[in-house]
């Protein structure tokens, strides 16, 4: 009897348990569906339409558009990736020592330094970039001379500046997480400062480097504010083109197709990058 | 007289206002297993870290094998450390973890191979070389940490509570293992712990520290049998302490009158520099408990009381007795099964040999922040 | 108007202006706000994308019965007015004296909203609504010619104007703004304010005043030349400098005019193609000569206590081949709820005193030349009244060219395919 009662009672609790994960994921899933998946499918459909604002757009499955727009805007596409790569490298170069210093030498004032790092983020992206316009001006206070030597291409510097915290914060977190005793152990085992860094600290911070590069590179490639505010001739990025096609020319299909090309290349790139560097390096610590 | 391996002379370490280590003098001999024992915050770990080079002394000097190392960075000292948390490199295989020090010293490849294998054998982990630290149990990680340090054949091995994170059974096993390894490799071990039993089991000599100073330094047996201070007596095992007045110190055994009217005899030599009020003590296992009937046997110290609690532990009985002047005395009696155990509430007599009586310097009671764990 | 209190009497005019006239206003806010407006546009775009094609029911004035729109001409008492930032007179409390006066005279309450940051994003917002046959929520909008207003006219999304309600316009509007190429017969629009695209330069650096748009290509100014990055202010001066009317040029002439600009870009003569930030580049020394809008240069040159930027060395010249004369236009969107109130307001602002009140604050070109007398004699502001940038002479306007008016989307796309590679590469 008792066994029978138990058998009856069991499926009931199991059902609830089995449903729980789905119930928990539902709000997030719905949100993604409504605000991400549906618009994406919609934009995909738009990218394959033909027409204009006045005549209306019709679904023509014009796949060839992807090739057309890519060819038309290849220089801007290539430039975006080049700028994004260089800017990401610069943020890494500046962000790493910064994060390292805060994590290892920040002492009691770590939070203050982190706050200072984030302080510019309390100001709008555009205003920050406008401030750079002033700094970078030929008669500007700091960089006027540097710029005239052509060692400070404004757009790349602007992107690097704007995305620095995206790089520095994950780096900081990964460096901060390193067990100080492990660092001591390395130096105990005859590693000088250089070896301690190269053999222990840097390898252990790779998850942060991975995340930082990802968080910086993706928005940097798609950025258009820096190019439009700080740019000169031949600095237009693909983001500017998408904006132009969408808001000025009302060429919705072209803008949509460009967005998808950009997204596609980024996704493939990230996938490869994650396979090569990310997964293996992250797995090790979990 | 063996060579002195480590010498600390007047070493002091201040953190702001606090003196973590206060004018410490210490000599550790070649091949010795030496323990620093003490409660939390006593300065034992700081002392070890100064020897390892992770902290710089505020004053004083440290020499290793005769050479001054006071201001050398860790990587220039022929000393290796086994950390409490093991501090294995999570991104490296077990092999690379152990080979780390050898590689930094640019040891020949085949030699590295050979020595790593050797030390994996030494710590009983053959074939673990390709695994990652996270794939190992705590005990195994502990052995790797040991191998990683020993493979470098340092002059001195520092161990910072290396067994603290292990469960009791594993800890006991590792204690023996450590001792075996130390005897095998013949390297000087400086062992830091707050576990008195661990320290006594393994050490050739040990020092009990408190408040940045050494309270007592001796071989384990002598330290246990005649603790110099109330603190050491309490920290190293259980002890019964009674306060009394020296009544007569003319013969070899002095008479000390304790509260409640009893007289306790103590070897007079142990009263040097003490008095007239002293604290005398006796270890619980030294006491014989019997019914309080007739006269106590001659040649024994005797104190009467009432048995409050009797606890059966298996190998022994543990008795708590209300002694004279509200004192509480503990007695461990081996479970010989020869005599019937006394009952709770009975009047009992505690007997022990005068030579088992020790005399201690009074100490301040243990503060709450000193309690470990 | 005698009982109307001069809005600036209680305060020193300069102080008032310093408090209220913000340079980071109309033109500065444009594209950056457009950045944010992008998402807005997207939302509207998405919401209306289900609508395929669109109703070609553009009502034409000739065949249309105005009474269906304007009834007997009785205002409803409400006007929803969408305008640009800082594009109306404002007193120290942030209210507009001219709007107050309007309400006082007509009893029409005005909901004044500065929701337009840039033409295209705003159009991207309202076109899908109009496409769906719905009311935009605005009775009156201000849109620039040269793309935006033409598109709305072509799409048939504007309400025809019944000129019997516009006697002030008939009497006072500058003939130069009447019957424009983009809206023959002013069937749908009347001018709100106008401006010039000419040449701005730094007279500290450039001692010989430039005379032609061609001077922008002078290698002597290498790396210090600014040009506009839009499809009117860059192409029209280029065509004008060759003596070609932008509205009559052939596609071959477009390419002919674009070629020297591309060359100058590749030779490094042009520093950058700017949006409204060109004026900052001129002020901070990035450029010394630039294509420029008249009002901006007036503000840049005006002293700080007058409400300007305090760069007296900044000068504006009308090129000898003629400046580009552009117009922001008032129009009533289709399906507007209060067309009578809107057209009443259109007529209202064509009174010289009202126009003067606004011109003295806005510093662009008013379509009411008679306002000059009001600014000079009643408001006693000779700096504004005597500036050719605000009250241009007949000579200044003699050779003025209009923005290119596109006949259809195809022509606009063709035009863009020539010019966009020049300024956005």
PDB file of N, CA, C and O in Angstrom, chain C residues 354-417:
ATOM      1  N   UNK C 354       5.975  90.047 -35.450  1.00  0.00           N
ATOM      2  CA  UNK C 354       6.196  88.677 -34.968  1.00  0.00           C
ATOM      3  C   UNK C 354       7.459  88.100 -35.612  1.00  0.00           C
ATOM      4  O   UNK C 354       8.327  87.516 -34.935  1.00  0.00           O
ATOM      5  N   UNK C 355       7.578  88.281 -36.900  1.00  0.00           N
ATOM      6  CA  UNK C 355       8.756  87.782 -37.613  1.00  0.00           C
ATOM      7  C   UNK C 355      10.029  88.420 -37.056  1.00  0.00           C
ATOM      8  O   UNK C 355      11.057  87.753 -36.902  1.00  0.00           O
ATOM      9  N   UNK C 356       9.936  89.716 -36.724  1.00  0.00           N
ATOM     10  CA  UNK C 356      11.107  90.416 -36.175  1.00  0.00           C
ATOM     11  C   UNK C 356      11.473  89.883 -34.803  1.00  0.00           C
ATOM     12  O   UNK C 356      12.654  89.694 -34.480  1.00  0.00           O
ATOM     13  N   UNK C 357      10.453  89.658 -34.010  1.00  0.00           N
ATOM     14  CA  UNK C 357      10.675  89.121 -32.674  1.00  0.00           C
ATOM     15  C   UNK C 357      11.453  87.797 -32.747  1.00  0.00           C
ATOM     16  O   UNK C 357      12.384  87.554 -31.987  1.00  0.00           O
ATOM     17  N   UNK C 358      11.078  86.987 -33.694  1.00  0.00           N
ATOM     18  CA  UNK C 358      11.732  85.687 -33.822  1.00  0.00           C
ATOM     19  C   UNK C 358      13.111  85.826 -34.472  1.00  0.00           C
ATOM     20  O   UNK C 358      14.075  85.199 -34.047  1.00  0.00           O
ATOM     21  N   UNK C 359      13.192  86.672 -35.489  1.00  0.00           N
ATOM     22  CA  UNK C 359      14.462  86.822 -36.218  1.00  0.00           C
ATOM     23  C   UNK C 359      15.551  87.327 -35.288  1.00  0.00           C
ATOM     24  O   UNK C 359      16.702  86.922 -35.387  1.00  0.00           O
ATOM     25  N   UNK C 360      15.172  88.188 -34.355  1.00  0.00           N
ATOM     26  CA  UNK C 360      16.149  88.749 -33.434  1.00  0.00           C
ATOM     27  C   UNK C 360      16.720  87.686 -32.508  1.00  0.00           C
ATOM     28  O   UNK C 360      17.731  87.896 -31.854  1.00  0.00           O
ATOM     29  N   UNK C 361      16.030  86.582 -32.464  1.00  0.00           N
ATOM     30  CA  UNK C 361      16.506  85.511 -31.596  1.00  0.00           C
ATOM     31  C   UNK C 361      17.133  84.363 -32.375  1.00  0.00           C
ATOM     32  O   UNK C 361      18.138  83.788 -31.967  1.00  0.00           O
ATOM     33  N   UNK C 362      16.535  84.020 -33.486  1.00  0.00           N
ATOM     34  CA  UNK C 362      16.957  82.823 -34.212  1.00  0.00           C
ATOM     35  C   UNK C 362      18.240  83.058 -35.009  1.00  0.00           C
ATOM     36  O   UNK C 362      19.075  82.178 -35.150  1.00  0.00           O
ATOM     37  N   UNK C 363      18.393  84.226 -35.570  1.00  0.00           N
ATOM     38  CA  UNK C 363      19.593  84.622 -36.305  1.00  0.00           C
ATOM     39  C   UNK C 363      19.785  83.876 -37.617  1.00  0.00           C
ATOM     40  O   UNK C 363      20.890  83.755 -38.120  1.00  0.00           O
ATOM     41  N   UNK C 364      18.708  83.322 -38.122  1.00  0.00           N
ATOM     42  CA  UNK C 364      18.758  82.882 -39.518  1.00  0.00           C
ATOM     43  C   UNK C 364      17.951  83.890 -40.333  1.00  0.00           C
ATOM     44  O   UNK C 364      17.594  84.962 -39.819  1.00  0.00           O
ATOM     45  N   UNK C 365      17.665  83.568 -41.572  1.00  0.00           N
ATOM     46  CA  UNK C 365      17.035  84.564 -42.440  1.00  0.00           C
ATOM     47  C   UNK C 365      15.517  84.457 -42.346  1.00  0.00           C
ATOM     48  O   UNK C 365      14.938  83.403 -42.614  1.00  0.00           O
ATOM     49  N   UNK C 366      14.893  85.546 -41.975  1.00  0.00           N
ATOM     50  CA  UNK C 366      13.437  85.544 -41.876  1.00  0.00           C
ATOM     51  C   UNK C 366      12.837  85.733 -43.273  1.00  0.00           C
ATOM     52  O   UNK C 366      13.391  86.460 -44.095  1.00  0.00           O
ATOM     53  N   UNK C 367      11.717  85.108 -43.531  1.00  0.00           N
ATOM     54  CA  UNK C 367      11.087  85.307 -44.851  1.00  0.00           C
ATOM     55  C   UNK C 367      10.309  86.611 -44.944  1.00  0.00           C
ATOM     56  O   UNK C 367       9.657  86.852 -45.958  1.00  0.00           O
ATOM     57  N   UNK C 368      10.357  87.430 -43.884  1.00  0.00           N
ATOM     58  CA  UNK C 368       9.610  88.689 -43.871  1.00  0.00           C
ATOM     59  C   UNK C 368      10.595  89.857 -43.847  1.00  0.00           C
ATOM     60  O   UNK C 368      11.071  90.249 -42.782  1.00  0.00           O
ATOM     61  N   UNK C 369      10.926  90.412 -44.985  1.00  0.00           N
ATOM     62  CA  UNK C 369      11.936  91.495 -45.018  1.00  0.00           C
ATOM     63  C   UNK C 369      11.517  92.689 -44.161  1.00  0.00           C
ATOM     64  O   UNK C 369      12.373  93.357 -43.577  1.00  0.00           O
ATOM     65  N   UNK C 370      10.218  92.915 -44.045  1.00  0.00           N
ATOM     66  CA  UNK C 370       9.760  94.076 -43.274  1.00  0.00           C
ATOM     67  C   UNK C 370      10.079  93.948 -41.788  1.00  0.00           C
ATOM     68  O   UNK C 370       9.995  94.916 -41.041  1.00  0.00           O
ATOM     69  N   UNK C 371      10.459  92.758 -41.361  1.00  0.00           N
ATOM     70  CA  UNK C 371      10.800  92.571 -39.956  1.00  0.00           C
ATOM     71  C   UNK C 371      12.047  93.355 -39.579  1.00  0.00           C
ATOM     72  O   UNK C 371      12.272  93.690 -38.413  1.00  0.00           O
ATOM     73  N   UNK C 372      12.885  93.670 -40.570  1.00  0.00           N
ATOM     74  CA  UNK C 372      14.127  94.390 -40.310  1.00  0.00           C
ATOM     75  C   UNK C 372      13.841  95.716 -39.610  1.00  0.00           C
ATOM     76  O   UNK C 372      14.524  96.072 -38.647  1.00  0.00           O
ATOM     77  N   UNK C 373      12.829  96.391 -40.094  1.00  0.00           N
ATOM     78  CA  UNK C 373      12.463  97.678 -39.518  1.00  0.00           C
ATOM     79  C   UNK C 373      12.073  97.526 -38.045  1.00  0.00           C
ATOM     80  O   UNK C 373      12.463  98.324 -37.197  1.00  0.00           O
ATOM     81  N   UNK C 374      11.355  96.447 -37.743  1.00  0.00           N
ATOM     82  CA  UNK C 374      10.932  96.194 -36.362  1.00  0.00           C
ATOM     83  C   UNK C 374      12.140  95.909 -35.466  1.00  0.00           C
ATOM     84  O   UNK C 374      12.250  96.419 -34.361  1.00  0.00           O
ATOM     85  N   UNK C 375      13.083  95.095 -35.989  1.00  0.00           N
ATOM     86  CA  UNK C 375      14.272  94.763 -35.202  1.00  0.00           C
ATOM     87  C   UNK C 375      15.117  96.004 -34.965  1.00  0.00           C
ATOM     88  O   UNK C 375      15.598  96.264 -33.868  1.00  0.00           O
ATOM     89  N   UNK C 376      15.250  96.837 -36.019  1.00  0.00           N
ATOM     90  CA  UNK C 376      16.124  98.014 -35.916  1.00  0.00           C
ATOM     91  C   UNK C 376      15.494  99.102 -35.061  1.00  0.00           C
ATOM     92  O   UNK C 376      16.127  99.622 -34.146  1.00  0.00           O
ATOM     93  N   UNK C 377      14.219  99.382 -35.302  1.00  0.00           N
ATOM     94  CA  UNK C 377      13.620 100.544 -34.658  1.00  0.00           C
ATOM     95  C   UNK C 377      12.857 100.228 -33.380  1.00  0.00           C
ATOM     96  O   UNK C 377      12.839 101.037 -32.456  1.00  0.00           O
ATOM     97  N   UNK C 378      12.215  99.106 -33.316  1.00  0.00           N
ATOM     98  CA  UNK C 378      11.462  98.784 -32.108  1.00  0.00           C
ATOM     99  C   UNK C 378      12.322  98.018 -31.103  1.00  0.00           C
ATOM    100  O   UNK C 378      12.386  98.357 -29.937  1.00  0.00           O
ATOM    101  N   UNK C 379      13.016  96.973 -31.598  1.00  0.00           N
ATOM    102  CA  UNK C 379      13.856  96.208 -30.672  1.00  0.00           C
ATOM    103  C   UNK C 379      15.222  96.849 -30.492  1.00  0.00           C
ATOM    104  O   UNK C 379      15.967  96.495 -29.585  1.00  0.00           O
ATOM    105  N   UNK C 380      15.564  97.767 -31.386  1.00  0.00           N
ATOM    106  CA  UNK C 380      16.828  98.503 -31.332  1.00  0.00           C
ATOM    107  C   UNK C 380      18.031  97.550 -31.246  1.00  0.00           C
ATOM    108  O   UNK C 380      18.846  97.617 -30.330  1.00  0.00           O
ATOM    109  N   UNK C 381      18.080  96.673 -32.215  1.00  0.00           N
ATOM    110  CA  UNK C 381      19.180  95.719 -32.263  1.00  0.00           C
ATOM    111  C   UNK C 381      19.866  95.818 -33.628  1.00  0.00           C
ATOM    112  O   UNK C 381      19.671  94.986 -34.512  1.00  0.00           O
ATOM    113  N   UNK C 382      20.669  96.864 -33.816  1.00  0.00           N
ATOM    114  CA  UNK C 382      21.263  97.075 -35.149  1.00  0.00           C
ATOM    115  C   UNK C 382      22.207  95.955 -35.574  1.00  0.00           C
ATOM    116  O   UNK C 382      22.336  95.692 -36.766  1.00  0.00           O
ATOM    117  N   UNK C 383      22.843  95.305 -34.604  1.00  0.00           N
ATOM    118  CA  UNK C 383      23.767  94.223 -34.972  1.00  0.00           C
ATOM    119  C   UNK C 383      23.049  93.177 -35.805  1.00  0.00           C
ATOM    120  O   UNK C 383      23.562  92.694 -36.815  1.00  0.00           O
ATOM    121  N   UNK C 384      21.860  92.839 -35.360  1.00  0.00           N
ATOM    122  CA  UNK C 384      21.085  91.835 -36.079  1.00  0.00           C
ATOM    123  C   UNK C 384      20.473  92.457 -37.338  1.00  0.00           C
ATOM    124  O   UNK C 384      20.560  91.900 -38.433  1.00  0.00           O
ATOM    125  N   UNK C 385      19.888  93.623 -37.151  1.00  0.00           N
ATOM    126  CA  UNK C 385      19.154  94.232 -38.261  1.00  0.00           C
ATOM    127  C   UNK C 385      20.058  94.515 -39.448  1.00  0.00           C
ATOM    128  O   UNK C 385      19.653  94.394 -40.600  1.00  0.00           O
ATOM    129  N   UNK C 386      21.312  94.903 -39.164  1.00  0.00           N
ATOM    130  CA  UNK C 386      22.189  95.298 -40.265  1.00  0.00           C
ATOM    131  C   UNK C 386      23.056  94.157 -40.782  1.00  0.00           C
ATOM    132  O   UNK C 386      23.892  94.357 -41.657  1.00  0.00           O
ATOM    133  N   UNK C 387      22.872  92.966 -40.223  1.00  0.00           N
ATOM    134  CA  UNK C 387      23.699  91.855 -40.698  1.00  0.00           C
ATOM    135  C   UNK C 387      23.132  91.297 -41.995  1.00  0.00           C
ATOM    136  O   UNK C 387      21.956  90.924 -42.048  1.00  0.00           O
ATOM    137  N   UNK C 388      23.971  91.221 -43.014  1.00  0.00           N
ATOM    138  CA  UNK C 388      23.489  90.617 -44.270  1.00  0.00           C
ATOM    139  C   UNK C 388      23.205  89.126 -44.112  1.00  0.00           C
ATOM    140  O   UNK C 388      22.569  88.539 -44.973  1.00  0.00           O
ATOM    141  N   UNK C 389      23.694  88.557 -42.996  1.00  0.00           N
ATOM    142  CA  UNK C 389      23.433  87.141 -42.801  1.00  0.00           C
ATOM    143  C   UNK C 389      22.014  86.889 -42.314  1.00  0.00           C
ATOM    144  O   UNK C 389      21.497  85.795 -42.387  1.00  0.00           O
ATOM    145  N   UNK C 390      21.382  87.953 -41.765  1.00  0.00           N
ATOM    146  CA  UNK C 390      20.025  87.799 -41.263  1.00  0.00           C
ATOM    147  C   UNK C 390      19.027  88.541 -42.159  1.00  0.00           C
ATOM    148  O   UNK C 390      17.950  88.042 -42.443  1.00  0.00           O
ATOM    149  N   UNK C 391      19.464  89.714 -42.588  1.00  0.00           N
ATOM    150  CA  UNK C 391      18.634  90.452 -43.558  1.00  0.00           C
ATOM    151  C   UNK C 391      19.476  90.702 -44.802  1.00  0.00           C
ATOM    152  O   UNK C 391      20.046  91.784 -44.973  1.00  0.00           O
ATOM    153  N   UNK C 392      19.599  89.685 -45.663  1.00  0.00           N
ATOM    154  CA  UNK C 392      20.459  89.836 -46.836  1.00  0.00           C
ATOM    155  C   UNK C 392      19.901  90.875 -47.807  1.00  0.00           C
ATOM    156  O   UNK C 392      18.683  91.070 -47.876  1.00  0.00           O
ATOM    157  N   UNK C 393      20.818  91.514 -48.514  1.00  0.00           N
ATOM    158  CA  UNK C 393      20.388  92.511 -49.488  1.00  0.00           C
ATOM    159  C   UNK C 393      19.941  91.808 -50.767  1.00  0.00           C
ATOM    160  O   UNK C 393      20.179  90.622 -50.956  1.00  0.00           O
ATOM    161  N   UNK C 394      19.319  92.563 -51.617  1.00  0.00           N
ATOM    162  CA  UNK C 394      18.897  92.010 -52.901  1.00  0.00           C
ATOM    163  C   UNK C 394      20.101  91.529 -53.687  1.00  0.00           C
ATOM    164  O   UNK C 394      20.051  90.522 -54.387  1.00  0.00           O
ATOM    165  N   UNK C 395      21.224  92.255 -53.543  1.00  0.00           N
ATOM    166  CA  UNK C 395      22.447  91.853 -54.250  1.00  0.00           C
ATOM    167  C   UNK C 395      22.913  90.474 -53.792  1.00  0.00           C
ATOM    168  O   UNK C 395      23.306  89.639 -54.595  1.00  0.00           O
ATOM    169  N   UNK C 396      22.898  90.291 -52.442  1.00  0.00           N
ATOM    170  CA  UNK C 396      23.344  89.007 -51.902  1.00  0.00           C
ATOM    171  C   UNK C 396      22.522  87.853 -52.472  1.00  0.00           C
ATOM    172  O   UNK C 396      23.030  86.766 -52.688  1.00  0.00           O
ATOM    173  N   UNK C 397      21.270  88.149 -52.678  1.00  0.00           N
ATOM    174  CA  UNK C 397      20.372  87.089 -53.115  1.00  0.00           C
ATOM    175  C   UNK C 397      20.274  86.963 -54.625  1.00  0.00           C
ATOM    176  O   UNK C 397      19.648  86.051 -55.148  1.00  0.00           O
ATOM    177  N   UNK C 398      20.916  87.896 -55.301  1.00  0.00           N
ATOM    178  CA  UNK C 398      20.743  87.959 -56.754  1.00  0.00           C
ATOM    179  C   UNK C 398      21.074  86.646 -57.439  1.00  0.00           C
ATOM    180  O   UNK C 398      20.370  86.182 -58.317  1.00  0.00           O
ATOM    181  N   UNK C 399      22.200  86.035 -56.985  1.00  0.00           N
ATOM    182  CA  UNK C 399      22.628  84.815 -57.683  1.00  0.00           C
ATOM    183  C   UNK C 399      22.355  83.558 -56.861  1.00  0.00           C
ATOM    184  O   UNK C 399      22.921  82.523 -57.146  1.00  0.00           O
ATOM    185  N   UNK C 400      21.557  83.681 -55.819  1.00  0.00           N
ATOM    186  CA  UNK C 400      21.383  82.528 -54.926  1.00  0.00           C
ATOM    187  C   UNK C 400      20.799  81.335 -55.662  1.00  0.00           C
ATOM    188  O   UNK C 400      19.947  81.472 -56.533  1.00  0.00           O
ATOM    189  N   UNK C 401      21.330  80.162 -55.291  1.00  0.00           N
ATOM    190  CA  UNK C 401      20.850  78.917 -55.891  1.00  0.00           C
ATOM    191  C   UNK C 401      20.002  78.181 -54.862  1.00  0.00           C
ATOM    192  O   UNK C 401      20.218  78.289 -53.661  1.00  0.00           O
ATOM    193  N   UNK C 402      19.083  77.382 -55.383  1.00  0.00           N
ATOM    194  CA  UNK C 402      18.242  76.584 -54.490  1.00  0.00           C
ATOM    195  C   UNK C 402      18.825  75.173 -54.373  1.00  0.00           C
ATOM    196  O   UNK C 402      19.493  74.689 -55.278  1.00  0.00           O
ATOM    197  N   UNK C 403      18.509  74.556 -53.234  1.00  0.00           N
ATOM    198  CA  UNK C 403      18.853  73.144 -53.090  1.00  0.00           C
ATOM    199  C   UNK C 403      18.244  72.360 -54.242  1.00  0.00           C
ATOM    200  O   UNK C 403      17.184  72.709 -54.758  1.00  0.00           O
ATOM    201  N   UNK C 404      18.902  71.274 -54.571  1.00  0.00           N
ATOM    202  CA  UNK C 404      18.382  70.387 -55.609  1.00  0.00           C
ATOM    203  C   UNK C 404      17.051  69.783 -55.152  1.00  0.00           C
ATOM    204  O   UNK C 404      16.939  69.229 -54.050  1.00  0.00           O
ATOM    205  N   UNK C 405      16.039  69.957 -56.013  1.00  0.00           N
ATOM    206  CA  UNK C 405      14.739  69.332 -55.727  1.00  0.00           C
ATOM    207  C   UNK C 405      14.627  68.069 -56.566  1.00  0.00           C
ATOM    208  O   UNK C 405      14.770  68.128 -57.780  1.00  0.00           O
ATOM    209  N   UNK C 406      14.406  66.946 -55.901  1.00  0.00           N
ATOM    210  CA  UNK C 406      14.383  65.676 -56.642  1.00  0.00           C
ATOM    211  C   UNK C 406      13.003  65.411 -57.206  1.00  0.00           C
ATOM    212  O   UNK C 406      11.996  65.536 -56.507  1.00  0.00           O
ATOM    213  N   UNK C 407      13.009  64.987 -58.464  1.00  0.00           N
ATOM    214  CA  UNK C 407      11.728  64.711 -59.123  1.00  0.00           C
ATOM    215  C   UNK C 407      11.138  63.413 -58.586  1.00  0.00           C
ATOM    216  O   UNK C 407       9.932  63.285 -58.458  1.00  0.00           O
ATOM    217  N   UNK C 408      12.014  62.463 -58.319  1.00  0.00           N
ATOM    218  CA  UNK C 408      11.522  61.182 -57.808  1.00  0.00           C
ATOM    219  C   UNK C 408      12.650  60.465 -57.069  1.00  0.00           C
ATOM    220  O   UNK C 408      13.788  60.932 -57.042  1.00  0.00           O
ATOM    221  N   UNK C 409      12.305  59.333 -56.506  1.00  0.00           N
ATOM    222  CA  UNK C 409      13.267  58.576 -55.706  1.00  0.00           C
ATOM    223  C   UNK C 409      14.455  58.128 -56.556  1.00  0.00           C
ATOM    224  O   UNK C 409      15.597  58.137 -56.106  1.00  0.00           O
ATOM    225  N   UNK C 410      14.140  57.754 -57.796  1.00  0.00           N
ATOM    226  CA  UNK C 410      15.205  57.269 -58.667  1.00  0.00           C
ATOM    227  C   UNK C 410      16.256  58.358 -58.879  1.00  0.00           C
ATOM    228  O   UNK C 410      17.459  58.108 -58.776  1.00  0.00           O
ATOM    229  N   UNK C 411      15.775  59.588 -59.122  1.00  0.00           N
ATOM    230  CA  UNK C 411      16.726  60.672 -59.345  1.00  0.00           C
ATOM    231  C   UNK C 411      17.553  60.925 -58.084  1.00  0.00           C
ATOM    232  O   UNK C 411      18.761  61.156 -58.152  1.00  0.00           O
ATOM    233  N   UNK C 412      16.903  60.832 -56.942  1.00  0.00           N
ATOM    234  CA  UNK C 412      17.612  61.060 -55.688  1.00  0.00           C
ATOM    235  C   UNK C 412      18.685  59.981 -55.481  1.00  0.00           C
ATOM    236  O   UNK C 412      19.814  60.275 -55.071  1.00  0.00           O
ATOM    237  N   UNK C 413      18.319  58.732 -55.782  1.00  0.00           N
ATOM    238  CA  UNK C 413      19.294  57.643 -55.643  1.00  0.00           C
ATOM    239  C   UNK C 413      20.465  57.836 -56.600  1.00  0.00           C
ATOM    240  O   UNK C 413      21.618  57.607 -56.232  1.00  0.00           O
ATOM    241  N   UNK C 414      20.158  58.261 -57.807  1.00  0.00           N
ATOM    242  CA  UNK C 414      21.238  58.484 -58.783  1.00  0.00           C
ATOM    243  C   UNK C 414      22.179  59.592 -58.301  1.00  0.00           C
ATOM    244  O   UNK C 414      23.397  59.485 -58.381  1.00  0.00           O
ATOM    245  N   UNK C 415      21.560  60.650 -57.819  1.00  0.00           N
ATOM    246  CA  UNK C 415      22.324  61.789 -57.302  1.00  0.00           C
ATOM    247  C   UNK C 415      23.210  61.329 -56.126  1.00  0.00           C
ATOM    248  O   UNK C 415      24.402  61.603 -56.077  1.00  0.00           O
ATOM    249  N   UNK C 416      22.605  60.562 -55.226  1.00  0.00           N
ATOM    250  CA  UNK C 416      23.364  60.058 -54.072  1.00  0.00           C
ATOM    251  C   UNK C 416      24.510  59.152 -54.498  1.00  0.00           C
ATOM    252  O   UNK C 416      25.571  59.152 -53.892  1.00  0.00           O
ATOM    253  N   UNK C 417      24.272  58.368 -55.531  1.00  0.00           N
ATOM    254  CA  UNK C 417      25.320  57.434 -55.937  1.00  0.00           C
ATOM    255  C   UNK C 417      26.527  58.182 -56.491  1.00  0.00           C
ATOM    256  O   UNK C 417      27.619  57.632 -56.542  1.00  0.00           O
TER     257      UNK C 417
END
